[in-house]
Amino acid sequence: MNFTRWSARLPGTQRRAAARTEQTASPDRRGEGSVPAARAEQLTDEPPSVPAVDELRVREVLDRVPSLVALVHGPDHRIAYVNDAYTTAFGVRPLGERAREALPELDALGLFPLLDQVQRSGKPRTVKSRKAPDGRSYTFTCTPVAQGDGKGGSDGRGVLVFATDVTDHAEAAERLRASERRQRETAVTLQRSLLPQELEEPDDLRVAATYHPGGTEAAVGGDWYDVITLGGGRTALVIGDVMGRGVRAAAVMGQLRTAVRAYARLDLPPHEVLQLLDGLAAEIDANQIATCAYAVHDPNEGKLVYASAGHLPILVRDENGTVLRADEPTGPPLGTGGWMHSSGSIPLSPGSTAVLYTDGLVERRDADLDEGIAALERALAGATGTPQVVCDRLVRSAGVTPDHDDDVAVLVLQHPARTGPDSELFRNAALELLGGVEAAPRARAFASGVLTSWRFPADLHDLGVLATSELVANSLQHGTPPMRLRLRRTDRRLIIEVTDGDDHLPRRRRAEPGDESGRGIAIVATIASNWGCRRTPGGGKAVWCEFALPRT
C-alpha cells in the first residue's frame, strides 16, 4: 500500500503541505555565468542544509521511533503498516489482513471497539496503561487518518495506533499502591487493636458500637469510642476523633483513649476529664488536635451529664420517638489549650436511646454539616430495636460504604424501660439521715428491712447491713448535712451509697492498734467487691460500695 497516500489529521499538516507545493512551483532561475551548485557548496562556509521535518518521509520516521505504531484502514481495519518496534514486540504481521485476526494482541486489550469509535467520530482517543500479552504495559493513542486526496467515506479512513511503553511507570504506580495498601492495613490493624475488643456491659444500659475504616489509607483516621463502668451504677461513655490520618492518628488515638480510662477512674465530672485530656493532647503533639465528647450516666438521675471538646452533638430519642439534640456547652478541640470546659446535661429516661458518633457519619463534601445531622435525627426517630440494630440502621441510612472517604465510629446506648419480672431485679430505696445519735441505728434498721424484702441470702444481708453502718458512721463523723443513704439493686449487684455535704474524700489507711477510728473504710474495702468515692456536682461527696450478687 502507498503509505504517502495517508496523512494524519494533525494541526498544521495542510499548511506545511501547501508551503512545499509553492516552493516546488517556483524553480531557481540562474543566468549565464552562474556558479554551479556543486561549486557553490565548495565555496561557502555554511554547513550542509538539513532537511526539515516536513521533508522527511513519514515511514522512515515511524520505523525508527521506539514506540509501537500500526496503521489500519477501512471498516474491517485491514493492516496497512506496522513499524519495527511493533514487530519486535509482537512479531511480523501480514499487511492487508484483517486486524481482528492478524493483530490478536489488540483484541486481547479490547481496542477494537475503540478503533470503530475513532473511525466513526474522526476524533482521537487514548486508553492508559493497558497490560499487553507480552507482559508490558502500554498507553494507546488512536488517531484518525485519511487518504491524501481528502476523499470521505469509510473506505478512505484509517486509524493510526500509537503505543507508548509505560511499564516502568505502571510498575512504579503498582508499587506505590501496594505500599499504600500496606500502610492502610497497618493503620486499620492498629486502629482496631486500640479500640475496645469487647464493650463493658453496664447494669442499667444496653450498648453497641461499630467502627468502619475509610476506603483508602488517607481515610483511616483516629476515631474511637469507649464504655467505662465507674462503679456505684454509673457509666462513662466516650466518643472521639483525632484529626489526621494513618498510623500517626491511630497511635495518638490510643494514647488519648488510655488516658480517658485512667481519668475516668477518678470519677471526675465530664468537664474536668476533658480539661485533663486537653493538656495531655498538647503534650503528645502540639500540632495534633482531637475532638471528644465524654458523658456520664447515673441511673438515679435519669440524664446524661456530658462535656464536649469540639465534637458533634449527642442525639437522644425518647420513648415517644422525639429526638433531642444536646446543645451547649461545647468547647474547642483537645490540644488547643486556654479554655475552661463546662458540663451540660440531656434527659435519658427509661425507654430512651442515645447516639454518639464521629463526623464521618454525617459530613459530606457536597452538603452542609447541619443537613447531615438533621438526616441522622430523622433516621434515629424511626430506629427501633436493640442497640446493634439501631447502630447498623443508622450506618446504612447515612450511605456508608466500604469505599467511604472517611472513617466512622458510632456508639449507641439504651436505657431500657423495665416492666414485669425484670423490674423486680432493679429496685431503689433511699433514706434521709437527719443526724444525731439515732441516725446510725435507724440506718441499720432501714437497710436490714430493705435487704430482707429483696430476699437476699443471710450472709449478703449481714454484709450489707455492716457496710451501711460503717459508711453512715463515716459520714456522721466527717461529713455535714444534708446526708442521705441509698440502696440499689440490679440483676448483678447490690450498691450502697451515702452522700453528705462535705467535699473531703475519704481514703483507706492503716489504723494503728491504739487508734479509736480510721477502720471504717478499711472494713468496707475488705468485705465489698468494690468501693469508691467522688465529689457531687452541687458540692459534697458520695461514698459507695458494691456487692456482687450470687449467680442463680
XYZ file of C-alpha atoms in Angstrom:
552
model
C 0.000 0.000 0.000
C 1.268 3.522 -0.811
C 1.970 4.990 2.634
C 2.192 8.564 1.298
C -1.497 8.497 0.372
C -2.353 8.637 4.088
C -1.975 11.714 6.266
C -2.795 12.257 9.914
C -5.328 14.944 10.693
C -2.967 16.965 12.848
C -2.804 20.792 13.164
C -0.508 22.420 10.599
C -0.289 19.454 8.241
C -2.210 21.166 5.460
C -0.282 24.452 5.827
C 3.075 22.762 5.600
C 1.961 20.768 2.535
C 0.845 23.973 0.803
C 4.191 25.629 1.546
C 6.067 22.751 -0.042
C 3.865 22.998 -3.173
C 4.665 26.715 -3.590
C 8.385 26.024 -3.283
C 8.202 23.378 -5.992
C 6.242 25.670 -8.328
C 8.993 28.401 -8.236
C 12.208 26.859 -9.636
C 15.521 28.676 -9.269
C 16.388 30.803 -12.340
C 20.096 31.125 -12.957
C 21.655 33.406 -15.514
C 24.740 32.840 -17.573
C 27.940 32.648 -15.627
C 26.243 31.448 -12.545
C 28.234 29.123 -10.300
C 27.179 25.511 -10.474
C 25.519 24.152 -7.385
C 28.362 21.751 -6.653
C 30.926 24.566 -6.901
C 28.803 26.807 -4.645
C 28.810 24.176 -1.933
C 32.608 24.129 -2.006
C 32.963 27.900 -1.715
C 30.555 28.587 1.155
C 31.427 28.204 4.847
C 27.849 27.302 5.846
C 27.183 23.660 6.888
C 25.191 21.438 4.562
C 21.487 22.052 4.823
C 19.429 19.631 6.962
C 16.074 18.645 5.584
C 13.085 19.983 7.528
C 10.871 17.581 9.422
C 8.134 18.075 6.842
C 10.529 16.867 4.139
C 11.300 13.555 5.876
C 9.432 10.514 4.716
C 6.871 9.588 7.326
C 7.647 5.906 7.100
C 11.340 6.478 7.773
C 10.456 8.400 10.924
C 7.944 5.848 12.215
C 10.305 2.954 11.535
C 12.851 4.497 13.898
C 10.693 5.582 16.857
C 10.844 3.249 19.892
C 7.073 3.368 20.318
C 4.797 0.806 18.706
C 2.992 2.093 15.609
C 0.386 0.394 13.448
C -1.860 1.753 10.715
C -5.180 0.107 9.843
C -7.691 1.215 7.251
C -11.196 0.562 6.111
C -14.285 -0.617 8.008
C -12.719 -4.010 8.784
C -9.412 -2.436 9.922
C -7.007 -4.054 7.480
C -3.306 -3.713 8.282
C -1.565 -1.023 6.221
C 1.635 -0.692 8.228
C 3.438 -1.780 11.407
C 6.804 -0.350 12.431
C 9.906 -2.204 13.558
C 9.186 -1.674 17.273
C 5.761 -3.256 16.851
C 7.256 -6.234 15.018
C 9.892 -6.672 17.718
C 7.234 -6.692 20.435
C 4.589 -8.911 18.809
C 6.200 -10.465 15.723
C 5.713 -9.988 11.989
C 2.210 -9.003 10.968
C 0.948 -9.577 7.375
C -0.123 -6.436 5.541
C -3.585 -6.323 4.034
C -5.065 -8.786 6.545
C -7.976 -8.012 8.850
C -6.626 -6.670 12.123
C -9.060 -8.707 14.210
C -7.340 -11.910 13.031
C -3.830 -10.590 12.360
C -3.463 -8.382 15.464
C -4.748 -10.606 18.298
C -2.897 -8.509 20.854
C -5.219 -5.557 20.139
C -8.215 -7.843 20.530
C -6.876 -9.071 23.887
C -6.568 -5.457 25.002
C -10.142 -4.675 23.925
C -9.114 -1.941 21.473
C -11.304 -2.817 18.502
C -14.422 -1.031 19.822
C -12.163 1.996 20.309
C -10.927 1.748 16.715
C -14.532 1.696 15.494
C -15.360 4.736 17.596
C -12.353 6.710 16.318
C -13.154 5.822 12.718
C -16.789 6.896 13.090
C -16.209 10.099 15.055
C -12.978 11.225 13.443
C -11.651 12.152 16.900
C -8.590 10.672 18.613
C -8.986 8.545 21.756
C -6.493 7.357 24.387
C -6.518 4.475 26.854
C -3.923 4.489 29.598
C -1.703 1.718 30.897
C -3.142 -1.431 29.357
C -1.153 -4.588 30.038
C -0.416 -6.424 26.772
C 0.091 -10.185 26.273
C 3.866 -9.652 26.216
C 3.659 -8.649 29.879
C 4.441 -4.987 29.330
C 2.113 -2.045 29.807
C 1.290 0.450 27.080
C -0.684 3.640 26.703
C -2.507 3.551 23.363
C -3.468 6.616 21.349
C -5.716 6.005 18.331
C -5.729 8.865 15.812
C -7.923 9.074 12.700
C -6.105 9.402 9.360
C -7.458 9.934 5.825
C -6.212 9.484 2.237
C -4.191 12.362 0.907
C -6.804 13.325 -1.679
C -9.205 14.213 1.136
C -11.985 11.944 -0.063
C -14.528 10.983 2.589
C -16.186 7.665 3.181
C -15.341 4.792 5.467
C -13.142 3.119 2.823
C -10.837 6.157 2.842
C -10.460 6.324 6.596
C -7.821 4.705 8.704
C -6.633 4.702 12.289
C -3.075 5.194 13.437
C -2.395 3.186 16.602
C 0.461 4.637 18.665
C 1.523 2.682 21.774
C 3.972 4.055 24.337
C 5.675 1.613 26.697
C 4.776 2.715 30.239
C 5.795 -0.471 32.011
C 8.205 1.289 34.356
C 5.575 3.879 35.263
C 2.913 1.213 35.732
C 5.181 -0.888 37.942
C 6.130 2.152 39.998
C 2.450 3.059 40.367
C 1.631 -0.500 41.418
C 4.443 -0.449 43.976
C 3.069 2.818 45.309
C -0.450 1.380 45.504
C 0.868 -1.724 47.242
C 2.713 0.459 49.725
C -0.441 2.487 50.352
C -2.425 -0.728 50.839
C 0.125 -1.972 53.373
C 0.056 1.349 55.195
C -3.717 1.288 55.276
C -3.769 -2.290 56.536
C -1.270 -1.350 59.235
C -3.324 1.686 60.248
C -6.575 -0.313 60.315
C -4.958 -3.124 62.308
C -3.523 -0.652 64.804
C -6.812 1.217 64.975
C -8.868 -1.893 65.636
C -6.395 -3.230 68.187
C -6.623 0.015 70.171
C -10.428 0.067 70.174
C -12.306 -1.973 72.812
C -12.324 -5.626 71.796
C -15.456 -6.094 73.903
C -17.592 -3.327 75.332
C -18.138 -3.270 79.056
C -21.726 -4.116 79.928
C -23.306 -1.686 82.413
C -26.142 -2.963 84.577
C -28.557 -0.217 83.625
C -27.667 0.351 79.964
C -27.543 -1.720 76.797
C -24.784 -0.603 74.425
C -23.443 -1.348 70.947
C -20.766 0.267 68.804
C -19.279 -0.016 65.329
C -16.205 1.253 63.526
C -15.886 1.492 59.724
C -12.448 2.444 58.347
C -12.352 4.639 55.264
C -11.843 3.111 51.844
C -8.266 4.381 51.365
C -5.172 4.787 53.515
C -5.844 8.505 53.652
C -9.312 7.864 55.079
C -8.184 5.763 58.065
C -8.109 8.179 60.950
C -8.241 8.278 64.737
C -11.920 7.712 65.531
C -12.552 5.900 68.805
C -15.233 5.058 71.356
C -15.340 3.505 74.803
C -17.692 2.419 77.574
C -16.330 2.603 81.135
C -18.185 1.351 84.212
C -17.371 3.751 87.041
C -18.893 1.833 89.929
C -21.878 2.759 92.018
C -24.094 2.094 88.992
C -22.572 4.951 86.959
C -21.253 4.576 83.402
C -18.954 6.795 81.317
C -19.381 6.906 77.528
C -16.734 8.351 75.219
C -16.531 9.183 71.520
C -13.592 10.956 69.897
C -11.862 11.778 66.631
C -8.176 12.580 66.207
C -7.606 14.986 63.348
C -5.254 13.389 60.856
C -4.888 10.119 59.015
C -2.980 6.881 59.073
C -0.807 5.249 61.684
C 0.064 8.517 63.432
C -3.575 9.398 64.101
C -4.300 5.868 65.316
C -1.324 5.992 67.690
C -2.423 9.324 69.165
C -5.937 7.947 69.496
C -4.600 5.003 71.518
C -2.826 7.334 73.937
C -5.896 9.508 74.415
C -8.170 6.503 74.929
C -5.842 5.095 77.589
C -5.727 8.472 79.311
C -9.533 8.764 79.268
C -9.852 5.406 81.035
C -7.331 6.499 83.668
C -9.033 9.849 84.270
C -12.456 8.183 84.332
C -11.364 6.035 87.277
C -11.014 9.254 89.264
C -14.784 9.677 88.769
C -14.401 13.341 87.916
C -17.110 15.495 86.316
C -17.038 15.350 82.494
C -15.607 18.842 82.026
C -12.703 18.088 84.383
C -11.869 14.940 82.426
C -11.738 16.973 79.200
C -9.608 19.599 80.916
C -7.027 16.954 81.773
C -7.213 15.492 78.271
C -6.662 18.917 76.737
C -3.328 19.302 78.481
C -2.270 15.760 77.620
C -3.145 16.194 73.935
C -0.890 19.254 73.750
C 1.951 17.256 75.345
C 1.547 14.311 72.942
C 1.803 16.529 69.865
C 1.426 20.281 69.822
C 0.245 20.109 66.193
C -2.272 17.329 66.810
C -5.811 18.169 67.878
C -8.795 15.952 68.564
C -12.485 16.277 69.265
C -14.117 14.356 72.104
C -17.441 14.007 73.899
C -17.450 12.498 77.401
C -20.747 11.662 79.098
C -21.701 10.026 82.403
C -24.958 8.200 83.071
C -26.271 7.854 86.615
C -29.409 5.666 86.803
C -30.591 7.596 89.851
C -30.652 10.899 87.953
C -32.269 9.867 84.635
C -29.972 12.018 82.483
C -26.653 12.157 80.674
C -24.187 14.667 82.074
C -21.695 15.494 79.328
C -18.936 17.798 78.144
C -17.791 18.316 74.565
C -14.458 19.405 73.138
C -15.379 20.460 69.610
C -17.360 17.276 68.994
C -20.724 16.801 67.294
C -23.845 16.930 69.492
C -25.219 13.834 71.223
C -28.674 12.797 69.976
C -31.300 11.261 72.280
C -34.550 9.627 71.159
C -37.149 9.351 73.930
C -39.697 6.546 74.241
C -42.191 8.534 72.121
C -39.796 8.874 69.163
C -38.915 12.539 69.730
C -35.237 13.274 69.086
C -33.387 15.829 71.214
C -30.052 17.348 70.306
C -27.571 18.160 73.076
C -26.771 21.859 72.824
C -24.109 23.920 74.552
C -21.742 23.816 76.266
C -19.171 22.895 73.624
C -15.551 23.956 73.907
C -12.742 23.906 71.336
C -10.990 20.648 70.379
C -8.435 18.998 72.628
C -4.902 20.266 72.243
C -5.808 23.924 71.681
C -5.384 24.906 75.349
C -6.535 28.000 77.216
C -10.212 27.028 77.505
C -12.256 26.119 80.574
C -14.693 23.376 79.632
C -18.065 23.035 81.325
C -20.648 20.283 81.687
C -24.243 20.136 80.487
C -26.986 17.534 80.661
C -29.664 15.944 78.495
C -32.552 13.729 79.695
C -32.137 9.963 79.321
C -35.261 8.482 80.845
C -36.219 4.782 80.688
C -37.063 3.837 77.106
C -34.601 6.353 75.624
C -31.820 5.769 73.084
C -28.726 7.972 72.776
C -26.267 8.136 69.860
C -22.671 9.359 69.939
C -20.899 9.497 66.549
C -17.996 10.969 64.595
C -18.165 13.339 61.624
C -17.650 10.583 59.038
C -21.265 9.543 59.630
C -22.823 12.919 58.798
C -20.283 15.037 56.908
C -20.345 15.085 53.095
C -18.356 17.202 50.660
C -21.455 18.338 48.768
C -23.741 19.093 51.735
C -23.778 21.244 54.846
C -22.905 19.507 58.130
C -26.221 20.544 59.717
C -28.037 18.746 56.908
C -26.175 15.554 57.749
C -27.049 15.856 61.451
C -30.688 16.560 60.581
C -30.767 13.449 58.370
C -29.334 11.424 61.254
C -32.049 12.781 63.550
C -34.738 11.636 61.116
C -33.157 8.194 60.846
C -32.927 7.898 64.650
C -36.561 8.930 65.081
C -37.662 5.806 63.194
C -34.974 3.451 64.507
C -36.179 0.815 66.946
C -34.821 -2.483 68.204
C -31.658 -3.428 70.021
C -28.677 -1.030 70.132
C -26.872 -3.098 67.488
C -29.890 -2.978 65.176
C -30.138 0.793 65.655
C -26.397 1.166 65.071
C -26.483 -0.777 61.791
C -29.567 1.064 60.602
C -28.011 4.489 61.187
C -24.865 3.485 59.299
C -26.923 2.233 56.345
C -29.128 5.316 56.290
C -26.024 7.516 56.103
C -24.856 5.639 52.991
C -21.574 4.437 54.500
C -19.913 2.001 52.064
C -16.556 0.158 52.065
C -15.049 2.905 49.868
C -16.279 5.726 52.138
C -13.893 8.687 52.170
C -13.685 8.931 55.981
C -13.733 6.547 58.898
C -16.879 6.280 61.018
C -17.440 5.437 64.686
C -20.895 5.114 66.235
C -21.854 4.347 69.852
C -25.499 3.591 70.696
C -26.856 3.205 74.237
C -30.322 2.457 75.518
C -31.826 2.958 78.946
C -34.451 0.216 78.812
C -37.885 0.647 80.339
C -38.245 -2.424 82.573
C -41.639 -3.893 83.410
C -42.898 -7.148 84.880
C -40.437 -9.603 86.464
C -37.487 -7.673 85.042
C -38.443 -4.602 87.047
C -38.205 -6.616 90.286
C -34.476 -7.021 89.670
C -33.888 -3.249 89.557
C -35.018 -1.580 92.747
C -34.135 1.579 94.676
C -34.599 2.614 98.282
C -33.435 5.856 99.969
C -33.414 7.339 103.465
C -32.707 10.907 104.551
C -30.291 10.950 107.513
C -31.124 13.727 109.963
C -28.067 13.269 112.162
C -27.946 12.678 115.892
C -27.303 9.553 117.908
C -30.271 7.755 116.396
C -29.088 8.156 112.804
C -26.792 5.101 112.726
C -29.290 2.649 114.337
C -32.041 3.981 112.096
C -29.886 3.482 109.004
C -29.034 -0.094 110.038
C -32.705 -0.921 110.629
C -33.684 0.606 107.283
C -31.002 -1.356 105.408
C -31.943 -4.594 107.166
C -35.607 -4.197 106.233
C -34.863 -3.360 102.586
C -32.397 -6.225 102.126
C -34.846 -8.649 103.708
C -37.602 -7.501 101.320
C -35.259 -8.068 98.417
C -34.775 -11.649 99.610
C -31.019 -11.630 99.711
C -29.174 -14.562 101.320
C -28.400 -14.182 105.029
C -24.659 -13.678 104.555
C -25.177 -10.982 101.929
C -27.841 -9.387 104.161
C -25.411 -9.165 107.077
C -22.565 -7.813 104.963
C -24.876 -5.158 103.509
C -26.008 -4.038 106.947
C -22.381 -3.882 108.174
C -21.270 -1.812 105.164
C -24.224 0.536 105.643
C -23.303 1.025 109.294
C -19.665 1.861 108.503
C -20.461 4.261 105.637
C -23.090 6.086 107.684
C -20.786 6.299 110.699
C -18.022 7.767 108.497
C -20.430 10.377 107.123
C -21.755 11.306 110.572
C -18.230 11.770 111.894
C -16.579 13.552 108.980
C -19.422 14.902 106.828
C -22.002 17.659 107.063
C -25.749 17.705 106.318
C -27.630 17.012 104.170
C -26.951 13.265 104.423
C -28.651 10.500 102.522
C -28.497 6.704 102.345
C -29.375 4.990 99.075
C -29.584 1.258 98.362
C -29.871 -0.006 94.808
C -30.017 -3.475 93.360
C -29.578 -4.602 89.789
C -29.570 -8.032 88.213
C -25.867 -8.340 89.079
C -25.007 -6.331 92.176
C -26.064 -4.542 95.353
C -24.953 -0.904 95.625
C -24.877 1.054 98.891
C -24.181 4.796 98.724
C -24.056 7.574 101.323
C -23.910 11.267 100.349
C -23.242 14.319 102.511
C -22.403 17.999 102.134
C -18.649 17.849 102.812
C -16.355 17.505 99.780
C -13.422 15.929 101.649
C -12.928 12.489 100.100
C -12.103 9.634 102.468
C -9.161 7.372 101.834
C -8.254 3.958 103.007
C -5.473 3.937 105.624
C -3.882 1.548 108.066
C -5.160 2.113 111.628
C -2.759 1.587 114.498
C -3.793 -0.751 117.356
C -4.396 2.181 119.686
C -6.490 4.249 117.237
C -10.174 4.622 118.062
C -11.149 5.454 114.444
C -9.938 5.004 110.859
C -11.110 1.436 110.346
C -14.492 2.039 108.708
C -13.332 2.423 105.078
C -10.816 -0.410 105.551
C -13.637 -2.691 106.691
C -15.829 -1.693 103.745
C -12.977 -2.252 101.278
C -12.377 -5.700 102.754
C -15.915 -7.037 102.691
C -17.210 -5.378 99.492
C -16.447 -6.302 95.876
C -15.583 -2.685 95.083
C -15.777 0.738 96.680
C -15.128 4.340 95.711
C -15.943 7.982 96.288
C -16.497 11.098 94.225
C -17.427 14.722 94.578
C -21.012 15.580 93.674
C -21.881 18.460 91.286
C -23.666 20.591 93.871
C -20.877 20.286 96.422
C -20.288 17.442 98.819
C -19.341 13.843 98.172
C -20.712 10.348 97.652
C -19.097 7.223 99.118
C -20.271 3.857 97.778
C -19.574 0.143 97.796
C -20.791 -2.828 95.753
C -21.505 -6.480 96.420
C -21.710 -8.965 93.561
C -24.914 -10.994 93.683
C -24.656 -14.774 93.599
C -25.409 -16.226 90.176
C -28.595 -18.254 90.045
